PDB file of C-alpha atoms in Angstrom:
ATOM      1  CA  UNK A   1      23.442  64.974  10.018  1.00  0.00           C
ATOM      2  CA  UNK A   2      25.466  62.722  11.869  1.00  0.00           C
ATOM      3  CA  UNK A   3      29.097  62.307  11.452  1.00  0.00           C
ATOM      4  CA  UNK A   4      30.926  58.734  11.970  1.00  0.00           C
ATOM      5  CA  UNK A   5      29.054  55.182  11.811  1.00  0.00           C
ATOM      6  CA  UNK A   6      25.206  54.780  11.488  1.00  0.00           C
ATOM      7  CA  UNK A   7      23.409  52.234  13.253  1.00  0.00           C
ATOM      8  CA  UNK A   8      24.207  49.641  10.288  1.00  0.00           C
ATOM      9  CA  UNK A   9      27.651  49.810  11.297  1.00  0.00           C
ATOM     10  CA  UNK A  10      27.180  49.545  14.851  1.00  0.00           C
ATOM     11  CA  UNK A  11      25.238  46.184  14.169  1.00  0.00           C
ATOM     12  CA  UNK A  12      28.398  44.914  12.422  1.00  0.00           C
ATOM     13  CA  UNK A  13      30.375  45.580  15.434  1.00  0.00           C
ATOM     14  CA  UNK A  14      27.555  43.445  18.085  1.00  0.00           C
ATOM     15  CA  UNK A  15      27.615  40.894  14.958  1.00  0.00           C
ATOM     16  CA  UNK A  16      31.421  40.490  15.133  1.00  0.00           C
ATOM     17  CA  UNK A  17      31.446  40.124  19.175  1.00  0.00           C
ATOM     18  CA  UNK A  18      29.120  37.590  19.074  1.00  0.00           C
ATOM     19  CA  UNK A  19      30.894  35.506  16.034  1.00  0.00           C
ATOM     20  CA  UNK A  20      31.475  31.617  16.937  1.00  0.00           C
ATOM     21  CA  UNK A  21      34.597  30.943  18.252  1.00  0.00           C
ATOM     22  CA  UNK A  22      37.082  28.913  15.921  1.00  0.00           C
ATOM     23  CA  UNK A  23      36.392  25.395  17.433  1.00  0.00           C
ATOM     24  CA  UNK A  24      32.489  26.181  17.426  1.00  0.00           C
ATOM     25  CA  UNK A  25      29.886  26.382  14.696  1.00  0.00           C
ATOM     26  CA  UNK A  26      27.599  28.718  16.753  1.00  0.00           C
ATOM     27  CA  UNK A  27      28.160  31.386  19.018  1.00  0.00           C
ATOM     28  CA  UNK A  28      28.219  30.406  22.999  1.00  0.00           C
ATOM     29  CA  UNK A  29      24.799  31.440  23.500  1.00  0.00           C
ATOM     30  CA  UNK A  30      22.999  29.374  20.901  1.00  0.00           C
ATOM     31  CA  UNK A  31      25.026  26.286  22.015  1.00  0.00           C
ATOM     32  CA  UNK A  32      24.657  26.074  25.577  1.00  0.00           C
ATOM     33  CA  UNK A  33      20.707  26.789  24.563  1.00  0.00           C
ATOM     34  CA  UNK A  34      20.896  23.895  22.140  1.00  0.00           C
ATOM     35  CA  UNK A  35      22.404  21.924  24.603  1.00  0.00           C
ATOM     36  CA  UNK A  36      20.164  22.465  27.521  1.00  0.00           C
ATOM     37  CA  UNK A  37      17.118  21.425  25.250  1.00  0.00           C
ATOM     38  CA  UNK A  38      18.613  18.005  24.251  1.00  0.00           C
ATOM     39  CA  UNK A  39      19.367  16.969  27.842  1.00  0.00           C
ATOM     40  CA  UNK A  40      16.094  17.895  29.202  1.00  0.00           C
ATOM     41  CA  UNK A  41      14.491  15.462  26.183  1.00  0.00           C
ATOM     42  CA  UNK A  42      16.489  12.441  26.634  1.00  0.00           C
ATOM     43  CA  UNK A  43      15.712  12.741  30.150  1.00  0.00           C
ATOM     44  CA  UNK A  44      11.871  13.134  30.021  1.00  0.00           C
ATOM     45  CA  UNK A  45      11.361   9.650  27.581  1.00  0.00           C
ATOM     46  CA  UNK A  46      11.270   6.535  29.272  1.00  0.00           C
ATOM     47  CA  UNK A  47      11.368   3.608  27.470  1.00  0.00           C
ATOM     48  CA  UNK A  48       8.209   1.730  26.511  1.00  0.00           C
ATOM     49  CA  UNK A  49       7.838  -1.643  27.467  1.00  0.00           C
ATOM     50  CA  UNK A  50       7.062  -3.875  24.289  1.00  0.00           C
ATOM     51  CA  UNK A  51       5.361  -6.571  26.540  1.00  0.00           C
ATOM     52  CA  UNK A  52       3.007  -3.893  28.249  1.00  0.00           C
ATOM     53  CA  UNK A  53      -0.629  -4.400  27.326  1.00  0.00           C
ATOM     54  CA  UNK A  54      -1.980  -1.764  24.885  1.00  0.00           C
ATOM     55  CA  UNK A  55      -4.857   0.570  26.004  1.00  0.00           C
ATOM     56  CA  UNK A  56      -8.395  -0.500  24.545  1.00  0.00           C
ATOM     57  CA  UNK A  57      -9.775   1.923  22.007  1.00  0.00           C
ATOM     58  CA  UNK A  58     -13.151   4.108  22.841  1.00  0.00           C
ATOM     59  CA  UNK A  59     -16.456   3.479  22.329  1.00  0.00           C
ATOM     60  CA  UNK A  60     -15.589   6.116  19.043  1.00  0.00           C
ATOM     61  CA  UNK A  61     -12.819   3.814  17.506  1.00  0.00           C
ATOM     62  CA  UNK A  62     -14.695   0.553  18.062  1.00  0.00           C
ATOM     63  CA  UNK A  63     -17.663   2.398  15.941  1.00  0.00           C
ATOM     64  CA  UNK A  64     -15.011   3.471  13.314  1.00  0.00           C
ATOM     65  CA  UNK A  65     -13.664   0.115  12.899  1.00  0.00           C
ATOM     66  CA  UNK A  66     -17.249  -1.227  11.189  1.00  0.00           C
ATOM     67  CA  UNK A  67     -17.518   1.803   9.753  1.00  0.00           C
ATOM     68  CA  UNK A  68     -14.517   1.324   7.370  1.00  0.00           C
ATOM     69  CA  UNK A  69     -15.768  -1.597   6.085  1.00  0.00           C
ATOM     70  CA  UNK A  70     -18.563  -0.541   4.899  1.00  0.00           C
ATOM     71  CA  UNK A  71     -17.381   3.188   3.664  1.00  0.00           C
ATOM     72  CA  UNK A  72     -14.746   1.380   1.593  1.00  0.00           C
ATOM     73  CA  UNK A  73     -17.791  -0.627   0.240  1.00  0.00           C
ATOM     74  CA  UNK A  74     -19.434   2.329  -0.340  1.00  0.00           C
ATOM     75  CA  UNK A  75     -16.849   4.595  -1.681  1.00  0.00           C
ATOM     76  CA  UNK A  76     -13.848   2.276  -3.173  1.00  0.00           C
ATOM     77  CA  UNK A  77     -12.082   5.420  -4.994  1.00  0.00           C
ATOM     78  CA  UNK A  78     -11.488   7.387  -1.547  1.00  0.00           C
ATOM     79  CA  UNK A  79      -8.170   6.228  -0.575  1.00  0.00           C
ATOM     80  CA  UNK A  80      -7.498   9.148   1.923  1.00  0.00           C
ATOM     81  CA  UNK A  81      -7.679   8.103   5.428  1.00  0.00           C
ATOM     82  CA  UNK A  82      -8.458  11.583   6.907  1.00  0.00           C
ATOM     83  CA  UNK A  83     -11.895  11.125   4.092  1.00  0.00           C
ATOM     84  CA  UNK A  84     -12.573   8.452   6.496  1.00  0.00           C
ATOM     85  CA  UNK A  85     -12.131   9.901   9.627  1.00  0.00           C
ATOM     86  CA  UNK A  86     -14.210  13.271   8.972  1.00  0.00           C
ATOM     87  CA  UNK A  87     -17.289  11.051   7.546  1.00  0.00           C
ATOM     88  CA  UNK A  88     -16.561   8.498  10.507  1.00  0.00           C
ATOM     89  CA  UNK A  89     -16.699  11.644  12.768  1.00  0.00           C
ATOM     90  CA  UNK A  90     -19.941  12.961  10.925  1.00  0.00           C
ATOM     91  CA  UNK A  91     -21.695   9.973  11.730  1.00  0.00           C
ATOM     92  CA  UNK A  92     -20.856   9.476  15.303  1.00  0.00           C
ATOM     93  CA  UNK A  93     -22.283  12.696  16.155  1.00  0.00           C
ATOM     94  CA  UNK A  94     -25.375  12.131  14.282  1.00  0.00           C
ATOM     95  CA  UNK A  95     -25.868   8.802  15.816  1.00  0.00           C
ATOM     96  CA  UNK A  96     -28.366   9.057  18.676  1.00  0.00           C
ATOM     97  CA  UNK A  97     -27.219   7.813  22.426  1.00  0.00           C
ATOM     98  CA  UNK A  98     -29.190   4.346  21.715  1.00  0.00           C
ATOM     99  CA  UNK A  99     -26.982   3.951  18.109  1.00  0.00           C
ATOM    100  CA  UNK A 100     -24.272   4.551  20.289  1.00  0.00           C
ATOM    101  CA  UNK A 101     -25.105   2.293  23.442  1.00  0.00           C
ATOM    102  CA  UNK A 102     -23.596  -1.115  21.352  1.00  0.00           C
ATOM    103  CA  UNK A 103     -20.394   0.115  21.001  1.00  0.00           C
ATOM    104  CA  UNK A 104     -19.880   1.722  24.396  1.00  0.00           C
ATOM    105  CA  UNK A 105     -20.942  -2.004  25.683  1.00  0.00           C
ATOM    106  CA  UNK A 106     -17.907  -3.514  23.565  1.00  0.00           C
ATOM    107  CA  UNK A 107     -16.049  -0.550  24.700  1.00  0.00           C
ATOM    108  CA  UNK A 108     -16.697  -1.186  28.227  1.00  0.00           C
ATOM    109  CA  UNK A 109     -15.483  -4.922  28.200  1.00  0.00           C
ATOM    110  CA  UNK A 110     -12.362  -4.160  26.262  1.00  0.00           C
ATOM    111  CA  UNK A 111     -11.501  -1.526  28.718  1.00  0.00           C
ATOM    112  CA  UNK A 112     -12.571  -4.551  31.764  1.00  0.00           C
ATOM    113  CA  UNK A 113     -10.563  -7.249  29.664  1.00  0.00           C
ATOM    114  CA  UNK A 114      -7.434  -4.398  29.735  1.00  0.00           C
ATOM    115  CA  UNK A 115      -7.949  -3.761  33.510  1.00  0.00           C
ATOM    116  CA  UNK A 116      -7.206  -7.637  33.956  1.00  0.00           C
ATOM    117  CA  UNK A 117      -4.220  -7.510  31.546  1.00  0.00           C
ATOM    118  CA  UNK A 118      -3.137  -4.343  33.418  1.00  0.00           C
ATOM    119  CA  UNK A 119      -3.359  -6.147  36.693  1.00  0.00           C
ATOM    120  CA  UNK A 120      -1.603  -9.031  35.673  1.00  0.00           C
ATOM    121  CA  UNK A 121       1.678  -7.225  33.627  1.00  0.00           C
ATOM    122  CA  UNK A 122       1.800  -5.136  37.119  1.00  0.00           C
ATOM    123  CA  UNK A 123       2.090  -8.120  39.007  1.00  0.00           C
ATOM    124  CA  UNK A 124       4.555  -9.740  36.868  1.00  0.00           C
ATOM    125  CA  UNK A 125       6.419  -5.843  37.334  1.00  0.00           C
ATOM    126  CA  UNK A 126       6.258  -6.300  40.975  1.00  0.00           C
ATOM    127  CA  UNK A 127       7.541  -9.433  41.624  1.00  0.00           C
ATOM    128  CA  UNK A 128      10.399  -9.396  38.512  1.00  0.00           C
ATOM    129  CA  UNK A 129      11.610  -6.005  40.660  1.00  0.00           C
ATOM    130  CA  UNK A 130      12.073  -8.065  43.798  1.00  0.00           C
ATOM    131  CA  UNK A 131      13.749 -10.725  42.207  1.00  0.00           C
ATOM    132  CA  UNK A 132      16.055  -8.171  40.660  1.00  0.00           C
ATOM    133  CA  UNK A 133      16.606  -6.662  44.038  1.00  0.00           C
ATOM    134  CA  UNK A 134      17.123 -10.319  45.676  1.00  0.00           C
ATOM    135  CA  UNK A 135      19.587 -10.710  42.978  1.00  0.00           C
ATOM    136  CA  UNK A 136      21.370  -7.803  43.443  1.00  0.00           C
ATOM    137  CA  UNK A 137      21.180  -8.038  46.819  1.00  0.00           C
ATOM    138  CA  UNK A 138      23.334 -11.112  46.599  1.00  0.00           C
ATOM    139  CA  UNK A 139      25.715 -10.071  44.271  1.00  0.00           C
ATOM    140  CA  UNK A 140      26.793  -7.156  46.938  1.00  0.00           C
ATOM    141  CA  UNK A 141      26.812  -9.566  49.769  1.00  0.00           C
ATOM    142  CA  UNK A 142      29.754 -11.923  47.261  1.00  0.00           C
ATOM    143  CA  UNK A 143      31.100  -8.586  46.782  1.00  0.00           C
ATOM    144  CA  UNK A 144      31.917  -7.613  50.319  1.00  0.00           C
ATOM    145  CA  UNK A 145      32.679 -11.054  51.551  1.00  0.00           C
ATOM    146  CA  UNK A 146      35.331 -11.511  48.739  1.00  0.00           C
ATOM    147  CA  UNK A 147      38.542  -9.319  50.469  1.00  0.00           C
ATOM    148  CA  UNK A 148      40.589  -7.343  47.656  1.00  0.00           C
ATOM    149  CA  UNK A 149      44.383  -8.526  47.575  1.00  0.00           C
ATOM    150  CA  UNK A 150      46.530  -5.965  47.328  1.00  0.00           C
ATOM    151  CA  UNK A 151      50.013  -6.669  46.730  1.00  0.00           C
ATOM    152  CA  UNK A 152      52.030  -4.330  47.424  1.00  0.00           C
ATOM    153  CA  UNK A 153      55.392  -6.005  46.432  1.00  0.00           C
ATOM    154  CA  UNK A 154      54.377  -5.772  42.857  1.00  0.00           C
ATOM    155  CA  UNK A 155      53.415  -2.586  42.353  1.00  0.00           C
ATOM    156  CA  UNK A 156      57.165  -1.160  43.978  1.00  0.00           C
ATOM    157  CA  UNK A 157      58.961  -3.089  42.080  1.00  0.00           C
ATOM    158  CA  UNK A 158      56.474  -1.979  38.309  1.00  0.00           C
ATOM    159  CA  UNK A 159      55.604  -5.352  37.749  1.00  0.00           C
ATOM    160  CA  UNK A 160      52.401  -6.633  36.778  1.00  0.00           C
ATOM    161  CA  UNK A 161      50.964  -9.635  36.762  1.00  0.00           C
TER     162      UNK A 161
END
């Protein structure tokens, strides 16, 4: 047998070293993990542009738009929407390529009308950035040609105006 602690004590000991410090609910590692994690995130999402045209659904969605008309007709009791989607799914992929064909042709001109939209919010993009860069160009032009007065006077004798 062995004499003195067991591993159970031992633990204890590693348990008590790595205890939070008073000011802290968790111990240093944990935080500075913690930490690390919610920097990277708020760094990786850019904010979404409300006016930014929204991308055209597939040749699969247009298809599933009809086709919840008519399974509600169908099947008025089903109010589950994953019900839908697995029978929508079902019957896509037993449609043949010329069931299909219709709604890859709507498909296709949504996805043209989008490229237009597309085209047109970028050039909105491009020439709102070089007003903004007109604009601040300007304001750092006022900036320099406006000279800082410094008065000297006031500040030795503490008083300010």
């Amino acid at each position: 047998m062995k004499g003195g602690k067991g591993k159970g004590a031992l633990r204890k000991e590693t348990r008590s070293a790595l205890k939070p410090v008073e000011d802290r609910k968790m111990g240093k590692r944990k935080a500075t993990l913690k930490d690390a994690k919610k920097k990277v995130t708020k760094d990786k999402k850019a904010k979404k542009d409300p006016n930014k045209p929204k991308r055209p659904p597939s040749a699969f969605f247009v298809f599933l738009e009809e086709f919840r008309k008519t399974f509600k007709k169908e099947n008025p009791n089903v109010k589950a929407v994953s019900a839908v989607g697995k029978a929508g799914g079902e019957k896509w992929k037993s449609l043949s390529a010329a069931e299909k064909s219709p709604y890859e042709a709507k498909a296709a001109k949504r996805k043209a009308e989008y490229g237009k939209l597309m085209n047109a919010y970028n050039n909105k993009q491009v020439e709102s950035s070089d007003d903004e860069d007109e604009e601040e160009k300007e304001e750092e032009k006022e900036k320099r040609s406006k000279p800082e007065v410094h008065d000297e006077d006031a500040e030795d004798s503490g008083q300010i105006y």
